[in-house]
Amino acid sequence: KAGVTQTPRYLIKTRGQQVTLSCSPISGHRSVSWYQQTPGQGLQFLFEYFSETQRNKGNFPGRFSGRQFSNSRSEMNVSTLELGDSALYLCASSPGQGVMNTEAFFGQGTRLTVV
Amino acid sequence: AQSVTQLDSHVSVSEGTPVLLRCNYSSSYSPSLFWYVQHPNKGLQLLLKYTSAATLVKGINGFEAEFKKSETSFHLTKPSAHMSDAAEYFCVVSTRFSGGYNKLIFGAGTRLAVHP
């Protein structure tokens, strides 16, 4: 079974630009979560999608948005990039609703550098 | 509210000596707990999980953790450290939201250094 796939692996953008990151979950998984990881703030939850609906959102500005498609693939978008958005963005998939003891499976991450 | 505290931000051990990474949790009900490991510039990999079965949980690469409800702890141990164990380790608790779904709460992480 293929794991969680994130593309691209590395990205360099300029302040003010926008960026779209992609995540393909494990086949059959319907929940996709996104996290931002920085040395200063650690792992911070961005949002979670289940069956194309955002059901939970972390404390990030509206510049951060996401969506999920009918095949469970997810994208996250960051508009008007700031230097502080430089981070490793991690995507995780899990089977979905109501399965509390199920772990999340993580992708390798996308390393975003804003210059 | 559910939370998880990793008591050490950095732990340094010599190769071949035991490893202890400490984690305390707070949960209003019987939690599910996980340990993940992250090597540099990589994603997180599950080491082990506790889901209310046996309190001593064995994971990959010789790691194990013991769930102690009275102490609200879920410490990660390994009898003998290997150089390849150098990484960051995250303790995670699974919490339930209204609507029946769960969310993972991550600790701040413990960076493990292993010296020859």
Coordinates of N, CA and C in Angstrom, one line a residue:
Chain A
K1 N 0.8 -1.2 0.0 CA 0.0 0.0 0.0 C 0.9 1.2 0.0
A2 N 0.6 2.2 -0.9 CA 1.4 3.4 -0.9 C 1.2 4.2 0.3
G3 N 2.2 5.0 0.7 CA 2.0 5.8 1.9 C 1.4 7.2 1.5
V4 N 1.5 8.1 2.4 CA 1.1 9.5 2.1 C 2.1 10.2 1.3
T5 N 1.6 10.8 0.2 CA 2.5 11.4 -0.8 C 2.3 12.9 -0.7
Q6 N 3.4 13.7 -0.5 CA 3.3 15.1 -0.5 C 4.1 15.7 -1.7
T7 N 3.6 16.6 -2.4 CA 4.3 17.3 -3.5 C 4.1 18.8 -3.4
P8 N 5.1 19.6 -3.8 CA 6.5 19.1 -4.0 C 7.2 18.9 -2.7
R9 N 8.4 18.3 -2.7 CA 9.2 18.2 -1.5 C 9.8 19.5 -1.0
Y10 N 10.3 20.2 -1.9 CA 10.9 21.5 -1.6 C 10.4 22.6 -2.5
L11 N 10.3 23.8 -1.9 CA 9.7 24.9 -2.6 C 10.3 26.2 -2.1
I12 N 10.7 27.1 -3.0 CA 11.2 28.4 -2.6 C 10.3 29.4 -3.3
K13 N 9.8 30.4 -2.5 CA 8.9 31.4 -3.0 C 9.3 32.7 -2.4
T14 N 8.8 33.8 -3.1 CA 9.1 35.1 -2.7 C 8.0 35.7 -1.9
R15 N 8.3 36.6 -0.9 CA 7.3 37.3 -0.1 C 6.2 37.8 -1.0
G16 N 4.9 37.7 -0.6 CA 3.8 38.2 -1.4 C 3.2 37.2 -2.4
Q17 N 4.0 36.2 -2.7 CA 3.4 35.2 -3.6 C 2.5 34.3 -2.9
Q18 N 1.9 33.4 -3.7 CA 1.0 32.4 -3.1 C 1.6 31.0 -3.4
V19 N 1.2 30.0 -2.7 CA 1.7 28.7 -2.9 C 0.6 27.6 -2.6
T20 N 0.7 26.5 -3.4 CA -0.3 25.4 -3.2 C 0.5 24.2 -3.0
L21 N 0.2 23.5 -1.9 CA 0.8 22.2 -1.6 C -0.2 21.1 -1.7
S22 N 0.3 19.9 -2.1 CA -0.6 18.8 -2.4 C -0.3 17.6 -1.5
C23 N -1.4 16.9 -1.2 CA -1.2 15.7 -0.3 C -2.2 14.6 -0.8
S24 N -1.6 13.4 -1.1 CA -2.4 12.3 -1.5 C -2.4 11.3 -0.3
P25 N -3.5 11.0 0.3 CA -3.5 10.1 1.5 C -3.4 8.7 1.1
I26 N -3.3 7.8 2.1 CA -3.3 6.4 1.9 C -4.6 6.0 1.3
S27 N -4.6 5.1 0.4 CA -5.8 4.6 -0.3 C -6.9 4.1 0.8
G28 N -8.1 4.7 0.7 CA -9.1 4.3 1.6 C -9.2 5.2 2.8
H29 N -8.2 6.0 3.0 CA -8.3 7.0 4.1 C -9.1 8.2 3.7
R30 N -10.0 8.7 4.6 CA -10.9 9.8 4.2 C -10.5 11.1 4.9
S31 N -9.7 11.0 5.9 CA -9.3 12.2 6.7 C -7.9 12.6 6.4
V32 N -7.8 13.9 6.2 CA -6.4 14.5 5.9 C -6.3 15.7 6.8
S33 N -5.2 15.7 7.5 CA -4.8 16.8 8.4 C -3.5 17.5 7.9
W34 N -3.4 18.8 8.2 CA -2.2 19.5 7.8 C -1.6 20.1 9.1
Y35 N -0.3 20.1 9.1 CA 0.5 20.7 10.2 C 1.6 21.5 9.7
Q36 N 1.9 22.6 10.5 CA 3.1 23.4 10.2 C 4.1 23.1 11.3
Q37 N 5.4 22.9 10.9 CA 6.4 22.6 11.8 C 7.5 23.6 11.6
T38 N 7.8 24.4 12.7 CA 9.0 25.3 12.7 C 9.8 25.1 13.9
P39 N 11.1 25.5 13.9 CA 11.9 25.3 15.1 C 11.4 26.0 16.3
G40 N 10.8 27.2 16.1 CA 10.4 28.0 17.2 C 9.0 27.6 17.8
Q41 N 8.1 27.2 17.0 CA 6.7 26.8 17.4 C 6.4 25.4 17.4
G42 N 7.3 24.5 16.9 CA 7.0 23.1 16.9 C 6.0 22.7 15.9
L43 N 5.2 21.7 16.2 CA 4.2 21.2 15.4 C 2.9 21.9 15.7
Q44 N 2.3 22.6 14.7 CA 1.0 23.2 14.9 C 0.0 22.8 13.9
F45 N -1.2 22.5 14.5 CA -2.3 22.0 13.7 C -2.9 23.1 12.8
L46 N -3.0 22.8 11.5 CA -3.6 23.8 10.6 C -5.1 23.6 10.4
F47 N -5.4 22.4 9.9 CA -6.8 22.1 9.7 C -6.9 20.6 9.3
E48 N -8.2 20.1 9.3 CA -8.4 18.7 9.0 C -9.6 18.7 8.1
Y49 N -9.6 17.8 7.1 CA -10.7 17.6 6.2 C -11.1 16.1 6.2
F50 N -12.4 16.0 6.1 CA -13.0 14.7 6.1 C -14.2 14.7 5.1
S51 N -14.1 13.8 4.1 CA -15.2 13.8 3.1 C -15.4 15.2 2.5
E52 N -14.4 15.8 2.1 CA -14.4 17.1 1.4 C -14.9 18.3 2.3
T53 N -15.0 18.1 3.6 CA -15.5 19.1 4.5 C -14.4 19.4 5.6
Q54 N -14.2 20.7 5.8 CA -13.3 21.1 6.9 C -14.0 20.9 8.2
R55 N -13.5 20.1 9.1 CA -14.2 19.8 10.3 C -13.5 20.3 11.5
N56 N -12.3 20.8 11.3 CA -11.5 21.4 12.4 C -10.4 22.3 11.9
K57 N -10.2 23.4 12.6 CA -9.2 24.4 12.1 C -8.4 24.9 13.3
G58 N -7.1 25.0 13.0 CA -6.2 25.6 14.1 C -6.2 27.1 14.0
N59 N -5.3 27.7 14.8 CA -5.3 29.1 15.0 C -4.4 29.8 14.0
F60 N -4.7 29.8 12.8 CA -3.9 30.4 11.7 C -4.7 31.4 11.0
P61 N -4.0 32.4 10.4 CA -4.8 33.5 9.7 C -5.5 32.9 8.5
G62 N -6.4 33.8 7.9 CA -7.2 33.3 6.8 C -6.4 33.1 5.5
R63 N -5.1 33.6 5.5 CA -4.2 33.3 4.4 C -4.0 31.9 4.1
F64 N -4.2 31.1 5.2 CA -4.0 29.6 5.1 C -5.4 29.0 4.8
S65 N -5.5 28.3 3.7 CA -6.8 27.6 3.4 C -6.5 26.3 2.8
G66 N -7.5 25.5 2.7 CA -7.3 24.2 2.1 C -8.6 23.7 1.5
R67 N -8.5 22.5 0.9 CA -9.7 21.8 0.4 C -9.4 20.4 0.2
Q68 N -10.4 19.6 0.1 CA -10.3 18.2 -0.2 C -11.2 17.8 -1.3
F69 N -10.7 16.9 -2.2 CA -11.4 16.5 -3.3 C -12.1 15.2 -3.1
S70 N -13.0 14.8 -4.0 CA -13.8 13.6 -3.8 C -12.9 12.3 -3.7
N71 N -11.7 12.4 -4.2 CA -10.8 11.2 -4.1 C -10.0 11.3 -2.8
S72 N -10.3 12.2 -1.9 CA -9.6 12.4 -0.7 C -8.3 13.2 -0.8
R73 N -7.8 13.4 -1.9 CA -6.6 14.2 -2.1 C -6.9 15.6 -1.5
S74 N -5.9 16.2 -0.9 CA -6.1 17.5 -0.3 C -5.0 18.5 -0.8
E75 N -5.4 19.7 -0.9 CA -4.4 20.8 -1.1 C -4.5 21.8 0.0
M76 N -3.4 22.5 0.3 CA -3.5 23.6 1.1 C -2.8 24.8 0.3
N77 N -3.4 26.0 0.6 CA -2.9 27.2 -0.1 C -2.5 28.2 0.9
V78 N -1.4 28.9 0.7 CA -1.1 30.0 1.5 C -0.9 31.2 0.6
S79 N -1.7 32.3 0.8 CA -1.6 33.5 0.0 C -0.8 34.5 0.7
T80 N -0.3 35.5 -0.1 CA 0.5 36.6 0.4 C 1.5 36.1 1.4
L81 N 2.5 35.3 0.9 CA 3.4 34.7 1.8 C 4.3 35.7 2.5
E82 N 4.6 35.3 3.8 CA 5.4 36.1 4.7 C 6.7 35.2 5.0
L83 N 7.7 35.9 5.4 CA 9.0 35.2 5.8 C 8.7 34.1 6.8
G84 N 7.8 34.4 7.8 CA 7.5 33.5 8.9 C 6.7 32.3 8.4
D85 N 6.3 32.2 7.2 CA 5.6 31.0 6.7 C 6.6 29.9 6.3
S86 N 7.9 30.3 6.3 CA 8.9 29.3 6.0 C 8.8 28.2 7.1
A87 N 8.6 26.9 6.6 CA 8.4 25.8 7.5 C 8.3 24.5 6.8
L88 N 8.3 23.4 7.5 CA 8.0 22.1 7.0 C 6.5 21.9 7.2
Y89 N 5.8 21.7 6.1 CA 4.4 21.4 6.1 C 4.1 19.9 6.0
L90 N 3.5 19.4 7.0 CA 3.2 17.9 7.0 C 1.8 17.6 6.8
C91 N 1.5 16.6 6.1 CA 0.2 16.1 5.9 C 0.1 14.7 6.5
A92 N -1.1 14.5 7.1 CA -1.3 13.2 7.7 C -2.7 12.6 7.3
S93 N -2.7 11.3 7.1 CA -4.0 10.7 6.8 C -4.4 9.7 7.8
S94 N -5.7 9.5 8.0 CA -6.2 8.4 8.8 C -7.5 8.0 8.2
P95 N -8.0 6.8 8.7 CA -9.2 6.3 8.1 C -10.4 7.2 8.2
G96 N -10.6 7.9 9.3 CA -11.7 8.9 9.3 C -12.4 8.9 10.6
Q97 N -13.7 9.1 10.5 CA -14.5 9.5 11.6 C -14.7 8.4 12.7
G98 N -14.6 8.8 13.9 CA -15.0 8.0 15.0 C -14.0 6.9 15.4
V99 N -12.8 6.9 14.8 CA -11.9 5.8 15.1 C -10.8 6.4 16.0
M100 N -11.0 6.4 17.3 CA -10.2 7.2 18.1 C -8.8 6.6 18.3
N101 N -8.7 5.3 18.3 CA -7.4 4.7 18.5 C -6.6 4.4 17.3
T102 N -7.0 5.1 16.2 CA -6.2 4.9 15.0 C -5.2 6.0 14.8
E103 N -4.0 5.6 14.6 CA -3.0 6.6 14.4 C -3.1 7.3 13.1
A104 N -2.4 8.4 13.0 CA -2.3 9.2 11.7 C -1.0 8.8 11.0
F105 N -1.0 8.7 9.7 CA 0.2 8.4 8.9 C 0.6 9.6 8.2
F106 N 1.9 9.9 8.3 CA 2.4 11.2 7.9 C 3.2 11.0 6.5
G107 N 3.1 12.1 5.7 CA 3.9 12.2 4.6 C 5.3 12.7 4.9
Q108 N 6.2 12.8 3.9 CA 7.6 13.3 4.1 C 7.6 14.8 4.4
G109 N 6.5 15.5 4.0 CA 6.5 16.9 4.2 C 7.0 17.7 3.0
T110 N 6.5 19.0 3.0 CA 7.0 19.9 2.0 C 7.8 21.0 2.7
R111 N 9.0 21.2 2.3 CA 9.8 22.3 2.9 C 9.6 23.5 2.1
L112 N 9.0 24.5 2.7 CA 8.7 25.8 2.1 C 9.7 26.8 2.6
T113 N 10.4 27.5 1.7 CA 11.2 28.6 2.1 C 10.8 29.9 1.4
V114 N 10.5 30.9 2.2 CA 10.0 32.2 1.7 C 11.2 33.2 1.8
V115 N 11.5 33.8 0.7 CA 12.7 34.7 0.7 C 12.2 36.1 0.3
Chain B
A1 N -10.0 19.3 29.4 CA -9.3 19.3 28.1 C -8.1 18.4 28.1
Q2 N -7.8 17.9 26.9 CA -6.7 16.9 26.7 C -5.4 17.7 26.4
S3 N -4.3 17.2 27.0 CA -3.0 17.8 26.7 C -1.9 16.8 27.0
V4 N -0.8 17.1 26.5 CA 0.4 16.2 26.7 C 1.6 17.1 26.9
T5 N 2.4 16.7 27.9 CA 3.6 17.4 28.2 C 4.8 16.4 28.2
Q6 N 5.8 16.8 27.4 CA 7.0 16.1 27.3 C 8.0 16.8 28.2
L7 N 8.5 16.1 29.2 CA 9.2 16.7 30.3 C 10.6 17.2 30.0
D8 N 11.2 16.7 28.9 CA 12.5 17.1 28.6 C 12.6 17.5 27.1
S9 N 13.1 18.6 26.8 CA 13.2 19.1 25.4 C 14.4 18.4 24.8
H10 N 15.5 18.1 25.5 CA 16.7 17.5 25.0 C 17.1 16.4 26.0
V11 N 17.5 15.2 25.4 CA 18.1 14.1 26.1 C 19.3 13.6 25.4
S12 N 20.4 13.4 26.1 CA 21.6 13.0 25.5 C 22.1 11.7 26.2
V13 N 22.4 10.7 25.5 CA 22.8 9.4 26.0 C 24.0 8.9 25.2
S14 N 24.7 8.0 25.8 CA 25.8 7.3 25.1 C 25.3 6.0 24.4
E15 N 25.9 5.7 23.3 CA 25.5 4.5 22.6 C 25.6 3.3 23.5
G16 N 24.6 2.5 23.5 CA 24.6 1.3 24.4 C 24.0 1.4 25.7
T17 N 23.6 2.7 26.1 CA 23.0 3.0 27.4 C 21.5 3.1 27.2
P18 N 20.7 3.0 28.3 CA 19.3 3.0 28.2 C 18.8 4.4 27.9
V19 N 17.6 4.4 27.2 CA 16.9 5.7 26.9 C 15.6 5.8 27.6
L20 N 15.4 7.0 28.2 CA 14.1 7.3 28.8 C 13.6 8.6 28.3
L21 N 12.5 8.7 27.7 CA 11.9 9.9 27.3 C 10.5 10.0 28.0
R22 N 10.3 11.1 28.7 CA 9.2 11.2 29.6 C 8.0 12.0 29.0
C23 N 6.8 11.5 29.3 CA 5.6 12.1 28.8 C 4.5 12.0 29.8
N24 N 3.9 13.1 30.1 CA 2.7 13.1 30.9 C 1.5 13.6 30.1
Y25 N 0.3 13.1 30.4 CA -0.9 13.5 29.6 C -2.0 13.9 30.6
S26 N -2.9 14.6 30.0 CA -4.1 15.0 30.7 C -5.3 14.6 29.9
S27 N -6.2 13.9 30.4 CA -7.4 13.5 29.6 C -8.5 13.2 30.5
S28 N -9.7 13.6 30.1 CA -10.9 13.4 30.9 C -11.5 12.0 30.8
Y29 N -10.9 11.2 29.9 CA -11.4 9.9 29.7 C -10.2 9.0 29.3
S30 N -10.5 7.7 29.2 CA -9.4 6.8 28.8 C -8.8 7.2 27.4
P31 N -7.6 7.6 27.4 CA -7.0 8.1 26.1 C -6.4 7.1 25.3
S32 N -6.2 7.4 24.0 CA -5.3 6.7 23.2 C -4.0 7.5 23.1
L33 N -2.9 6.8 23.2 CA -1.6 7.5 23.3 C -0.6 6.9 22.2
F34 N 0.2 7.8 21.7 CA 1.1 7.4 20.6 C 2.5 8.0 20.9
W35 N 3.5 7.3 20.4 CA 4.9 7.9 20.3 C 5.2 7.9 18.8
Y36 N 5.7 9.1 18.3 CA 6.2 9.2 16.9 C 7.6 9.6 17.0
V37 N 8.4 9.2 15.9 CA 9.8 9.6 15.8 C 9.9 10.4 14.5
Q38 N 10.7 11.4 14.5 CA 11.0 12.2 13.3 C 12.5 12.4 13.1
H39 N 13.0 11.8 12.0 CA 14.4 12.1 11.7 C 14.5 13.3 10.8
P40 N 15.7 14.0 10.8 CA 15.8 15.3 10.2 C 15.2 15.3 8.8
N41 N 14.4 16.4 8.6 CA 13.8 16.6 7.3 C 12.9 15.5 6.8
K42 N 12.4 14.7 7.7 CA 11.5 13.6 7.3 C 10.1 13.8 8.0
G43 N 9.2 13.0 7.6 CA 7.9 13.0 8.2 C 7.9 12.2 9.5
L44 N 6.8 12.1 10.2 CA 6.7 11.4 11.5 C 6.4 10.0 11.2
Q45 N 7.1 9.1 12.0 CA 6.8 7.6 11.9 C 6.3 7.1 13.2
L46 N 5.3 6.3 13.2 CA 4.7 5.8 14.4 C 5.7 4.7 15.0
L47 N 6.0 5.0 16.3 CA 6.8 4.0 17.0 C 5.9 2.9 17.7
L48 N 4.9 3.4 18.4 CA 4.0 2.5 19.1 C 2.7 3.3 19.5
K49 N 1.7 2.5 19.9 CA 0.5 3.1 20.4 C -0.1 2.3 21.5
Y50 N -0.8 3.0 22.4 CA -1.6 2.4 23.5 C -3.1 2.7 23.2
T51 N -3.8 1.6 23.3 CA -5.3 1.8 23.0 C -6.1 1.0 24.0
S52 N -5.7 1.0 25.3 CA -6.5 0.4 26.4 C -6.4 -1.1 26.5
A53 N -5.5 -1.7 25.8 CA -5.2 -3.1 25.9 C -4.1 -3.3 27.0
A54 N -3.0 -3.9 26.6 CA -1.9 -4.1 27.6 C -1.3 -2.8 27.9
T55 N -0.9 -2.6 29.2 CA -0.4 -1.3 29.6 C 1.1 -1.2 29.1
L56 N 1.8 -2.3 28.9 CA 3.1 -2.2 28.4 C 3.1 -2.5 26.9
V57 N 3.5 -1.5 26.1 CA 3.3 -1.5 24.7 C 4.7 -1.6 24.0
K58 N 4.9 -2.6 23.2 CA 6.1 -2.7 22.5 C 6.0 -2.2 21.1
G59 N 7.0 -1.4 20.6 CA 7.0 -0.8 19.3 C 8.1 -1.3 18.4
I60 N 8.4 -0.5 17.4 CA 9.5 -0.8 16.5 C 10.8 -0.4 17.1
N61 N 11.9 -1.0 16.5 CA 13.3 -0.7 16.8 C 13.6 -0.8 18.3
G62 N 12.9 -1.7 19.0 CA 13.3 -2.0 20.4 C 12.7 -1.1 21.4
F63 N 11.9 -0.1 21.0 CA 11.3 0.8 21.9 C 10.0 0.2 22.6
E64 N 9.7 0.6 23.8 CA 8.5 0.3 24.4 C 8.1 1.4 25.4
A65 N 6.8 1.4 25.7 CA 6.3 2.4 26.6 C 5.3 1.8 27.6
E66 N 5.2 2.3 28.8 CA 4.3 1.8 29.7 C 3.2 2.9 30.1
F67 N 2.0 2.5 30.0 CA 0.9 3.4 30.4 C 0.6 3.2 31.8
K68 N 0.7 4.4 32.6 CA 0.5 4.3 34.0 C -0.6 5.4 34.3
K69 N -1.8 4.8 34.5 CA -3.0 5.7 34.7 C -2.8 6.5 36.0
S70 N -2.3 5.9 37.1 CA -2.2 6.6 38.4 C -1.2 7.8 38.3
E71 N -0.3 7.7 37.4 CA 0.7 8.7 37.3 C 0.5 9.6 36.0
T72 N -0.6 9.3 35.3 CA -0.9 9.9 34.0 C 0.4 10.0 33.1
S73 N 1.1 8.9 33.0 CA 2.4 9.0 32.3 C 2.4 7.9 31.2
F74 N 3.2 8.2 30.2 CA 3.4 7.2 29.1 C 4.8 7.4 28.6
H75 N 5.8 7.0 29.4 CA 7.2 7.2 29.1 C 7.7 6.2 28.1
L76 N 8.6 6.6 27.3 CA 9.2 5.8 26.2 C 10.6 5.3 26.7
T77 N 10.9 4.0 26.5 CA 12.1 3.5 26.9 C 12.7 2.6 25.8
K78 N 14.1 2.5 25.9 CA 14.8 1.5 25.1 C 16.0 1.0 25.9
P79 N 16.2 -0.3 26.0 CA 17.3 -0.7 26.9 C 18.7 -0.3 26.4
S80 N 18.9 -0.2 25.1 CA 20.3 0.2 24.6 C 20.2 1.1 23.4
A81 N 20.7 2.3 23.5 CA 20.6 3.2 22.5 C 21.5 2.9 21.3
H82 N 21.1 3.2 20.1 CA 21.9 3.1 18.9 C 22.0 4.4 18.3
M83 N 23.1 4.6 17.6 CA 23.3 5.9 16.9 C 22.2 6.3 16.0
S84 N 21.5 5.4 15.4 CA 20.4 5.7 14.5 C 19.2 6.1 15.2
D85 N 19.2 6.0 16.6 CA 18.0 6.5 17.3 C 18.0 8.0 17.5
A86 N 19.1 8.7 17.1 CA 19.1 10.1 17.3 C 18.1 10.7 16.4
A87 N 17.1 11.5 17.0 CA 16.0 12.0 16.3 C 15.1 12.8 17.2
E88 N 14.0 13.3 16.7 CA 13.1 14.0 17.6 C 11.9 13.0 17.9
Y89 N 11.4 13.0 19.1 CA 10.3 12.1 19.5 C 9.2 12.9 20.0
F90 N 8.0 12.5 19.5 CA 6.8 13.2 19.9 C 5.8 12.2 20.6
C91 N 5.3 12.7 21.8 CA 4.2 12.0 22.5 C 2.9 12.6 22.1
V92 N 1.9 11.8 21.8 CA 0.7 12.3 21.2 C -0.5 11.6 21.9
V93 N -1.5 12.4 22.2 CA -2.8 11.9 22.8 C -3.9 12.2 21.8
S94 N -4.8 11.2 21.7 CA -5.9 11.3 20.8 C -7.1 11.8 21.6
T95 N -7.7 12.8 21.2 CA -8.9 13.4 21.9 C -10.1 13.4 21.0
R96 N -11.3 13.2 21.7 CA -12.5 13.1 20.9 C -13.2 14.5 20.9
F97 N -13.7 14.9 19.7 CA -14.5 16.1 19.6 C -16.0 15.7 19.5
S98 N -16.8 16.6 19.7 CA -18.2 16.4 19.5 C -18.5 16.1 18.0
G99 N -19.3 15.2 17.7 CA -19.5 14.7 16.3 C -18.8 13.4 16.1
G100 N -18.1 12.9 17.1 CA -17.6 11.6 17.1 C -16.2 11.4 16.5
Y101 N -15.5 12.5 16.1 CA -14.2 12.3 15.5 C -13.2 12.7 16.4
N102 N -11.9 12.3 16.1 CA -10.8 12.5 17.1 C -9.8 13.4 16.4
K103 N -9.0 14.0 17.3 CA -7.9 14.9 16.9 C -6.7 14.5 17.7
L104 N -5.5 14.6 17.1 CA -4.3 14.3 17.8 C -3.7 15.6 18.4
I105 N -3.3 15.5 19.6 CA -2.7 16.6 20.4 C -1.2 16.2 20.5
F106 N -0.3 17.0 20.0 CA 1.1 16.7 20.0 C 1.8 17.4 21.2
G107 N 2.8 16.6 21.8 CA 3.7 17.3 22.7 C 4.7 18.1 22.0
A108 N 5.5 18.8 22.7 CA 6.5 19.8 22.1 C 7.7 19.0 21.5
G109 N 7.9 17.8 21.8 CA 9.0 17.0 21.3 C 10.2 16.9 22.2
T110 N 10.9 15.8 22.1 CA 12.2 15.6 22.8 C 13.2 15.3 21.8
R111 N 14.3 16.0 21.7 CA 15.3 15.7 20.8 C 16.3 14.8 21.5
L112 N 16.5 13.6 20.9 CA 17.4 12.6 21.5 C 18.8 12.7 20.8
A113 N 19.8 12.9 21.5 CA 21.2 12.8 20.9 C 21.9 11.5 21.5
V114 N 22.6 10.8 20.6 CA 23.3 9.6 21.0 C 24.7 9.8 20.6
H115 N 25.6 9.7 21.7 CA 27.0 9.9 21.5 C 27.8 8.6 21.5
P116 N 28.8 8.5 20.7 CA 29.6 7.2 20.6 C 30.2 6.9 21.9

